[in-house]
Amino acid sequence: MNNNSTIKELLDQMGQAGARLDQMHAVEASAGNISISINWPVNLESVFPDHQERKSLPWAVPALAGRTVFVTGSGCRLRDIGKMPAVNVSAFVIDEGGRTGTWYTHPDKKYHQPTSEFNSHLAVHNDQVARRKVDFQAVVHAQPPYLVALSHHPELLNNTDYNRAIFRWEPETIVQVPQGIEVLDFMVPGSQELMENNLRGLRDHEITLWAKHGIMVRSDVSPLAAVDKVEYLETGAMYEYFNTASGGKAEGLTDEEIRRVISAFGVKTTLY
């Protein structure tokens, strides 16, 4: 996405990302949520004619003052965004100080509030803008079945073992996600504990694993680019899951083979 992207283009990207996650079985029913933050004006009232001023935000986001944040609604199905974006998504223009915003919605909206994970979305957007001054960012939360299944194995719940289990199956994985996954312990969904740990994890990584729950991924490119990274990692998790289920006899890529890929593609990583 770029500074010329229209509201239609932004919502189309959210719809494509939601559809792809649905195809991956990563957003059952109303699970999963998507947000994007932008730093350029768009015609919000052309899609969201209703607005409510001084709407309280679940987390103070002073770095987002004057910016627009699009977010999916609580209870909405991500697979429906592409066909009906106006009633499944809303937008906030953040007020000075970052504690409130003007909330733009459609009169036929399918939700009462933004997603219950809005605090984590806002915190990540605010932190990345404050640290890197990004004009665009997409944040996606989903529940990919193989990535989540592996998080139920206690011996894998650390950065080293979890990443190695996934990265040893396809050479492309280290190229596409060089920082790997930051593994978080189980925390209650929507809690401040989860929000704070997720925020920390996404400072040095593009994706965090919420053990026994799901993942969150950020992208400076587009919502669909964020989902692409999930797809690479979910494929690696699928290979690991099937190998474990069949007795764990497959070797996978050795560390030396992965290092050869790193060298050939000039990958900057600390994983190997």
mmCIF file of C-alpha atoms in Angstrom:
data_model
loop_
_atom_site.group_PDB
_atom_site.id
_atom_site.type_symbol
_atom_site.label_atom_id
_atom_site.label_comp_id
_atom_site.label_asym_id
_atom_site.label_seq_id
_atom_site.Cartn_x
_atom_site.Cartn_y
_atom_site.Cartn_z
ATOM 1 C CA MET A 1 0.000 0.000 0.000
ATOM 2 C CA ASN A 2 1.129 3.598 -0.542
ATOM 3 C CA ASN A 3 0.099 7.132 0.350
ATOM 4 C CA ASN A 4 -2.226 7.213 -2.672
ATOM 5 C CA SER A 5 -4.235 4.148 -1.633
ATOM 6 C CA THR A 6 -7.965 4.878 -1.531
ATOM 7 C CA ILE A 7 -10.391 3.638 1.084
ATOM 8 C CA LYS A 8 -11.675 1.088 -1.445
ATOM 9 C CA GLU A 9 -8.169 -0.266 -2.038
ATOM 10 C CA LEU A 10 -7.500 -0.501 1.687
ATOM 11 C CA LEU A 11 -10.749 -2.358 2.376
ATOM 12 C CA ASP A 12 -10.180 -4.623 -0.648
ATOM 13 C CA GLN A 13 -6.834 -5.661 0.845
ATOM 14 C CA MET A 14 -8.450 -6.400 4.180
ATOM 15 C CA GLY A 15 -11.041 -8.491 2.357
ATOM 16 C CA GLN A 16 -8.410 -10.457 0.436
ATOM 17 C CA ALA A 17 -6.487 -11.124 3.633
ATOM 18 C CA GLY A 18 -9.633 -12.299 5.415
ATOM 19 C CA ALA A 19 -10.542 -14.624 2.543
ATOM 20 C CA ARG A 20 -7.065 -16.174 2.445
ATOM 21 C CA LEU A 21 -7.085 -16.778 6.196
ATOM 22 C CA ASP A 22 -10.489 -18.440 5.846
ATOM 23 C CA GLN A 23 -9.096 -20.697 3.102
ATOM 24 C CA MET A 24 -6.300 -21.673 5.502
ATOM 25 C CA HIS A 25 -8.895 -22.589 8.190
ATOM 26 C CA ALA A 26 -7.202 -19.997 10.415
ATOM 27 C CA VAL A 27 -10.284 -17.936 11.322
ATOM 28 C CA GLU A 28 -13.112 -20.272 12.283
ATOM 29 C CA ALA A 29 -16.471 -18.520 12.636
ATOM 30 C CA SER A 30 -15.769 -15.038 14.025
ATOM 31 C CA ALA A 31 -12.205 -15.777 15.152
ATOM 32 C CA GLY A 32 -9.396 -13.520 13.971
ATOM 33 C CA ASN A 33 -9.164 -9.795 13.356
ATOM 34 C CA ILE A 34 -7.395 -7.296 11.109
ATOM 35 C CA SER A 35 -6.424 -3.646 11.473
ATOM 36 C CA ILE A 36 -4.460 -1.141 9.431
ATOM 37 C CA SER A 37 -3.149 2.302 10.337
ATOM 38 C CA ILE A 38 -2.509 5.014 7.761
ATOM 39 C CA ASN A 39 -1.084 8.521 7.793
ATOM 40 C CA TRP A 40 -2.934 10.092 4.878
ATOM 41 C CA PRO A 41 -6.501 11.359 4.405
ATOM 42 C CA VAL A 42 -9.245 9.216 2.887
ATOM 43 C CA ASN A 43 -12.935 9.918 2.383
ATOM 44 C CA LEU A 44 -14.290 7.967 5.351
ATOM 45 C CA GLU A 45 -17.846 9.289 5.095
ATOM 46 C CA SER A 46 -18.188 7.819 1.593
ATOM 47 C CA VAL A 47 -18.233 4.364 3.235
ATOM 48 C CA PHE A 48 -18.951 5.073 6.905
ATOM 49 C CA PRO A 49 -21.612 7.844 7.051
ATOM 50 C CA ASP A 50 -22.164 7.640 10.827
ATOM 51 C CA HIS A 51 -19.657 8.957 13.319
ATOM 52 C CA GLN A 52 -19.266 9.263 17.072
ATOM 53 C CA GLU A 53 -16.823 11.790 18.498
ATOM 54 C CA ARG A 54 -14.617 11.332 21.567
ATOM 55 C CA LYS A 55 -15.012 7.543 21.575
ATOM 56 C CA SER A 56 -12.763 6.095 24.299
ATOM 57 C CA LEU A 57 -9.941 3.819 23.153
ATOM 58 C CA PRO A 58 -8.841 0.728 25.104
ATOM 59 C CA TRP A 59 -5.207 1.911 25.123
ATOM 60 C CA ALA A 60 -3.618 5.366 24.950
ATOM 61 C CA VAL A 61 -1.934 5.819 21.564
ATOM 62 C CA PRO A 62 -0.448 9.338 21.411
ATOM 63 C CA ALA A 63 1.827 8.501 18.464
ATOM 64 C CA LEU A 64 -1.284 7.829 16.328
ATOM 65 C CA ALA A 65 -2.800 11.295 16.823
ATOM 66 C CA GLY A 66 -4.336 12.479 13.544
ATOM 67 C CA ARG A 67 -3.963 9.069 11.912
ATOM 68 C CA THR A 68 -6.711 6.687 10.793
ATOM 69 C CA VAL A 69 -7.041 3.118 12.054
ATOM 70 C CA PHE A 70 -9.338 0.630 10.302
ATOM 71 C CA VAL A 71 -10.374 -2.388 12.373
ATOM 72 C CA THR A 72 -12.706 -5.367 12.049
ATOM 73 C CA GLY A 73 -15.707 -5.626 14.340
ATOM 74 C CA SER A 74 -16.205 -7.960 17.281
ATOM 75 C CA GLY A 75 -18.103 -11.069 16.205
ATOM 76 C CA CYS A 76 -17.590 -10.417 12.482
ATOM 77 C CA ARG A 77 -16.440 -13.150 10.126
ATOM 78 C CA LEU A 78 -13.279 -12.217 8.240
ATOM 79 C CA ARG A 79 -14.515 -14.136 5.207
ATOM 80 C CA ASP A 80 -17.340 -11.581 4.879
ATOM 81 C CA ILE A 81 -15.135 -8.483 4.613
ATOM 82 C CA GLY A 82 -14.548 -8.822 0.883
ATOM 83 C CA LYS A 83 -18.269 -8.913 0.090
ATOM 84 C CA MET A 84 -19.482 -6.486 2.773
ATOM 85 C CA PRO A 85 -16.571 -4.357 4.016
ATOM 86 C CA ALA A 86 -18.629 -1.390 5.219
ATOM 87 C CA VAL A 87 -20.635 -3.401 7.766
ATOM 88 C CA ASN A 88 -17.739 -5.511 9.070
ATOM 89 C CA VAL A 89 -15.061 -2.827 9.403
ATOM 90 C CA SER A 90 -14.994 0.602 11.065
ATOM 91 C CA ALA A 91 -12.459 3.419 11.239
ATOM 92 C CA PHE A 92 -11.089 5.660 13.971
ATOM 93 C CA VAL A 93 -9.432 9.029 13.482
ATOM 94 C CA ILE A 94 -7.303 9.343 16.601
ATOM 95 C CA ASP A 95 -7.588 12.510 18.689
ATOM 96 C CA GLU A 96 -4.679 14.483 20.109
ATOM 97 C CA GLY A 97 -3.348 12.673 23.163
ATOM 98 C CA GLY A 98 -4.446 9.300 21.795
ATOM 99 C CA ARG A 99 -7.056 8.438 24.417
ATOM 100 C CA THR A 100 -10.121 8.990 22.219
ATOM 101 C CA GLY A 101 -11.028 9.125 18.550
ATOM 102 C CA THR A 102 -13.849 9.824 16.136
ATOM 103 C CA TRP A 103 -15.417 6.462 15.294
ATOM 104 C CA TYR A 104 -16.751 6.111 11.738
ATOM 105 C CA THR A 105 -19.262 3.318 11.125
ATOM 106 C CA HIS A 106 -22.005 2.183 8.748
ATOM 107 C CA PRO A 107 -25.637 2.322 9.994
ATOM 108 C CA ASP A 108 -26.044 -1.394 9.176
ATOM 109 C CA LYS A 109 -22.866 -2.485 10.992
ATOM 110 C CA LYS A 110 -22.722 -6.126 12.108
ATOM 111 C CA TYR A 111 -20.982 -5.426 15.438
ATOM 112 C CA HIS A 112 -21.371 -3.330 18.574
ATOM 113 C CA GLN A 113 -17.688 -2.731 19.221
ATOM 114 C CA PRO A 114 -14.336 -3.222 17.510
ATOM 115 C CA THR A 115 -12.624 -6.571 18.007
ATOM 116 C CA SER A 116 -11.875 -7.587 21.603
ATOM 117 C CA GLU A 117 -8.180 -7.638 20.630
ATOM 118 C CA PHE A 118 -8.286 -3.919 19.680
ATOM 119 C CA ASN A 119 -5.991 -3.076 22.596
ATOM 120 C CA SER A 120 -3.215 -5.273 21.149
ATOM 121 C CA HIS A 121 -3.712 -3.853 17.647
ATOM 122 C CA LEU A 122 -3.577 -0.257 18.863
ATOM 123 C CA ALA A 123 -0.542 -0.876 21.051
ATOM 124 C CA VAL A 124 1.435 -2.375 18.154
ATOM 125 C CA HIS A 125 0.476 0.427 15.750
ATOM 126 C CA ASN A 126 1.400 3.080 18.319
ATOM 127 C CA ASP A 127 4.714 1.440 19.186
ATOM 128 C CA GLN A 128 5.801 1.003 15.577
ATOM 129 C CA VAL A 129 4.871 4.589 14.647
ATOM 130 C CA ALA A 130 6.687 5.929 17.707
ATOM 131 C CA ARG A 131 9.796 3.850 16.986
ATOM 132 C CA ARG A 132 9.939 3.781 13.179
ATOM 133 C CA LYS A 133 7.601 6.555 11.968
ATOM 134 C CA VAL A 134 5.816 4.166 9.580
ATOM 135 C CA ASP A 135 3.029 5.732 7.482
ATOM 136 C CA PHE A 136 1.308 2.374 6.948
ATOM 137 C CA GLN A 137 1.046 -0.827 8.918
ATOM 138 C CA ALA A 138 -1.202 -3.875 8.852
ATOM 139 C CA VAL A 139 -1.736 -6.104 11.896
ATOM 140 C CA VAL A 140 -3.438 -9.497 11.658
ATOM 141 C CA HIS A 141 -4.509 -11.933 14.373
ATOM 142 C CA ALA A 142 -5.503 -15.461 13.353
ATOM 143 C CA GLN A 143 -5.536 -19.035 14.641
ATOM 144 C CA PRO A 144 -3.714 -21.218 12.079
ATOM 145 C CA PRO A 145 -4.368 -24.807 13.144
ATOM 146 C CA TYR A 146 -0.895 -26.313 12.719
ATOM 147 C CA LEU A 147 0.976 -23.401 14.304
ATOM 148 C CA VAL A 148 -1.433 -23.539 17.244
ATOM 149 C CA ALA A 149 -1.303 -27.349 17.481
ATOM 150 C CA LEU A 150 2.479 -27.256 17.932
ATOM 151 C CA SER A 151 2.075 -24.715 20.729
ATOM 152 C CA HIS A 152 0.365 -27.423 22.799
ATOM 153 C CA HIS A 153 3.717 -29.280 22.983
ATOM 154 C CA PRO A 154 5.445 -27.968 26.149
ATOM 155 C CA GLU A 155 8.904 -28.925 24.909
ATOM 156 C CA LEU A 156 8.534 -26.565 21.936
ATOM 157 C CA LEU A 157 7.409 -23.480 23.874
ATOM 158 C CA ASN A 158 10.622 -21.523 23.537
ATOM 159 C CA ASN A 159 12.008 -19.493 20.664
ATOM 160 C CA THR A 160 14.803 -21.904 19.752
ATOM 161 C CA ASP A 161 12.930 -25.196 19.562
ATOM 162 C CA TYR A 162 9.684 -23.829 18.111
ATOM 163 C CA ASN A 163 11.417 -21.963 15.291
ATOM 164 C CA ARG A 164 13.719 -24.845 14.451
ATOM 165 C CA ALA A 165 10.754 -27.225 14.289
ATOM 166 C CA ILE A 166 9.095 -25.048 11.644
ATOM 167 C CA PHE A 167 12.071 -23.710 9.675
ATOM 168 C CA ARG A 168 13.588 -27.129 8.911
ATOM 169 C CA TRP A 169 11.072 -28.077 6.227
ATOM 170 C CA GLU A 170 11.307 -25.515 3.414
ATOM 171 C CA PRO A 171 14.294 -23.373 2.316
ATOM 172 C CA GLU A 172 11.967 -20.427 1.613
ATOM 173 C CA THR A 173 10.907 -20.046 5.247
ATOM 174 C CA ILE A 174 14.136 -18.494 6.543
ATOM 175 C CA VAL A 175 14.221 -16.156 3.543
ATOM 176 C CA GLN A 176 10.653 -14.937 4.053
ATOM 177 C CA VAL A 177 10.643 -14.685 7.859
ATOM 178 C CA PRO A 178 14.297 -14.148 8.845
ATOM 179 C CA GLN A 179 13.572 -12.990 12.408
ATOM 180 C CA GLY A 180 11.434 -16.036 13.121
ATOM 181 C CA ILE A 181 8.582 -16.203 15.626
ATOM 182 C CA GLU A 182 8.571 -14.781 19.146
ATOM 183 C CA VAL A 183 6.967 -17.456 21.320
ATOM 184 C CA LEU A 184 4.705 -16.257 24.152
ATOM 185 C CA ASP A 185 3.251 -18.362 26.952
ATOM 186 C CA PHE A 186 -0.505 -18.779 27.225
ATOM 187 C CA MET A 187 -2.250 -15.597 28.363
ATOM 188 C CA VAL A 188 -5.938 -14.759 28.565
ATOM 189 C CA PRO A 189 -7.235 -13.383 25.220
ATOM 190 C CA GLY A 190 -7.804 -9.642 25.264
ATOM 191 C CA SER A 191 -5.930 -9.175 28.553
ATOM 192 C CA GLN A 192 -3.437 -6.437 29.334
ATOM 193 C CA GLU A 193 -0.846 -9.120 30.081
ATOM 194 C CA LEU A 194 -1.179 -10.473 26.549
ATOM 195 C CA MET A 195 -1.189 -6.979 25.043
ATOM 196 C CA GLU A 196 2.026 -5.970 26.832
ATOM 197 C CA ASN A 197 3.909 -9.168 25.975
ATOM 198 C CA ASN A 198 2.683 -9.130 22.382
ATOM 199 C CA LEU A 199 3.861 -5.523 22.045
ATOM 200 C CA ARG A 200 7.315 -6.484 23.283
ATOM 201 C CA GLY A 201 7.490 -9.482 20.960
ATOM 202 C CA LEU A 202 6.574 -7.528 17.843
ATOM 203 C CA ARG A 203 9.335 -4.973 18.364
ATOM 204 C CA ASP A 204 12.044 -7.314 17.073
ATOM 205 C CA HIS A 205 9.854 -9.820 15.226
ATOM 206 C CA GLU A 206 7.108 -9.585 12.629
ATOM 207 C CA ILE A 207 5.121 -12.397 14.184
ATOM 208 C CA THR A 208 4.303 -13.601 17.691
ATOM 209 C CA LEU A 209 2.846 -16.935 18.729
ATOM 210 C CA TRP A 210 0.176 -16.767 21.433
ATOM 211 C CA ALA A 211 0.535 -20.252 22.905
ATOM 212 C CA LYS A 212 -2.595 -22.434 22.703
ATOM 213 C CA HIS A 213 -4.451 -19.578 20.974
ATOM 214 C CA GLY A 214 -3.085 -18.054 17.769
ATOM 215 C CA ILE A 215 -0.625 -15.619 16.220
ATOM 216 C CA MET A 216 -0.264 -11.910 15.502
ATOM 217 C CA VAL A 217 1.702 -10.628 12.530
ATOM 218 C CA ARG A 218 2.536 -7.127 11.295
ATOM 219 C CA SER A 219 3.502 -5.840 7.848
ATOM 220 C CA ASP A 220 4.561 -2.487 6.414
ATOM 221 C CA VAL A 221 3.360 -3.638 2.971
ATOM 222 C CA SER A 222 -0.265 -4.816 3.178
ATOM 223 C CA PRO A 223 -2.635 -7.106 5.097
ATOM 224 C CA LEU A 224 -2.160 -9.755 2.418
ATOM 225 C CA ALA A 225 1.637 -9.557 2.794
ATOM 226 C CA ALA A 226 1.163 -10.231 6.507
ATOM 227 C CA VAL A 227 -0.939 -13.285 5.680
ATOM 228 C CA ASP A 228 1.744 -14.494 3.226
ATOM 229 C CA LYS A 229 4.161 -14.795 6.134
ATOM 230 C CA VAL A 230 1.581 -16.742 8.116
ATOM 231 C CA GLU A 231 1.158 -19.076 5.152
ATOM 232 C CA TYR A 232 4.900 -19.846 4.953
ATOM 233 C CA LEU A 233 5.044 -20.583 8.667
ATOM 234 C CA GLU A 234 1.807 -22.573 8.733
ATOM 235 C CA THR A 235 3.175 -24.800 5.956
ATOM 236 C CA GLY A 236 6.305 -25.499 7.988
ATOM 237 C CA ALA A 237 4.158 -26.268 11.019
ATOM 238 C CA MET A 238 2.060 -28.655 8.920
ATOM 239 C CA TYR A 239 5.172 -30.626 7.860
ATOM 240 C CA GLU A 240 6.330 -30.795 11.480
ATOM 241 C CA TYR A 241 2.901 -31.919 12.669
ATOM 242 C CA PHE A 242 2.639 -34.688 10.079
ATOM 243 C CA ASN A 243 6.196 -35.838 10.702
ATOM 244 C CA THR A 244 5.547 -36.089 14.430
ATOM 245 C CA ALA A 245 2.272 -37.918 13.817
ATOM 246 C CA SER A 246 4.014 -40.445 11.558
ATOM 247 C CA GLY A 247 6.799 -41.264 14.018
ATOM 248 C CA GLY A 248 9.247 -38.429 13.405
ATOM 249 C CA LYS A 249 11.394 -40.312 10.900
ATOM 250 C CA ALA A 250 11.902 -37.504 8.351
ATOM 251 C CA GLU A 251 15.167 -35.598 8.607
ATOM 252 C CA GLY A 252 14.128 -32.211 7.255
ATOM 253 C CA LEU A 253 16.725 -29.594 6.364
ATOM 254 C CA THR A 254 19.873 -29.792 8.464
ATOM 255 C CA ASP A 255 21.292 -26.687 10.149
ATOM 256 C CA GLU A 256 24.140 -26.710 7.640
ATOM 257 C CA GLU A 257 21.723 -26.807 4.701
ATOM 258 C CA ILE A 258 19.772 -23.878 6.137
ATOM 259 C CA ARG A 259 23.022 -21.937 6.647
ATOM 260 C CA ARG A 260 23.817 -22.488 2.957
ATOM 261 C CA VAL A 261 20.435 -20.937 2.071
ATOM 262 C CA ILE A 262 21.141 -18.027 4.425
ATOM 263 C CA SER A 263 24.496 -17.426 2.767
ATOM 264 C CA ALA A 264 23.144 -17.747 -0.786
ATOM 265 C CA PHE A 265 20.329 -15.249 -0.223
ATOM 266 C CA GLY A 266 22.176 -12.920 2.121
ATOM 267 C CA VAL A 267 19.581 -13.401 4.860
ATOM 268 C CA LYS A 268 20.091 -11.342 8.020
ATOM 269 C CA THR A 269 19.079 -13.639 10.861
ATOM 270 C CA THR A 270 20.184 -14.715 14.311
ATOM 271 C CA LEU A 271 18.302 -18.016 14.207
ATOM 272 C CA TYR A 272 21.197 -20.074 12.806
#
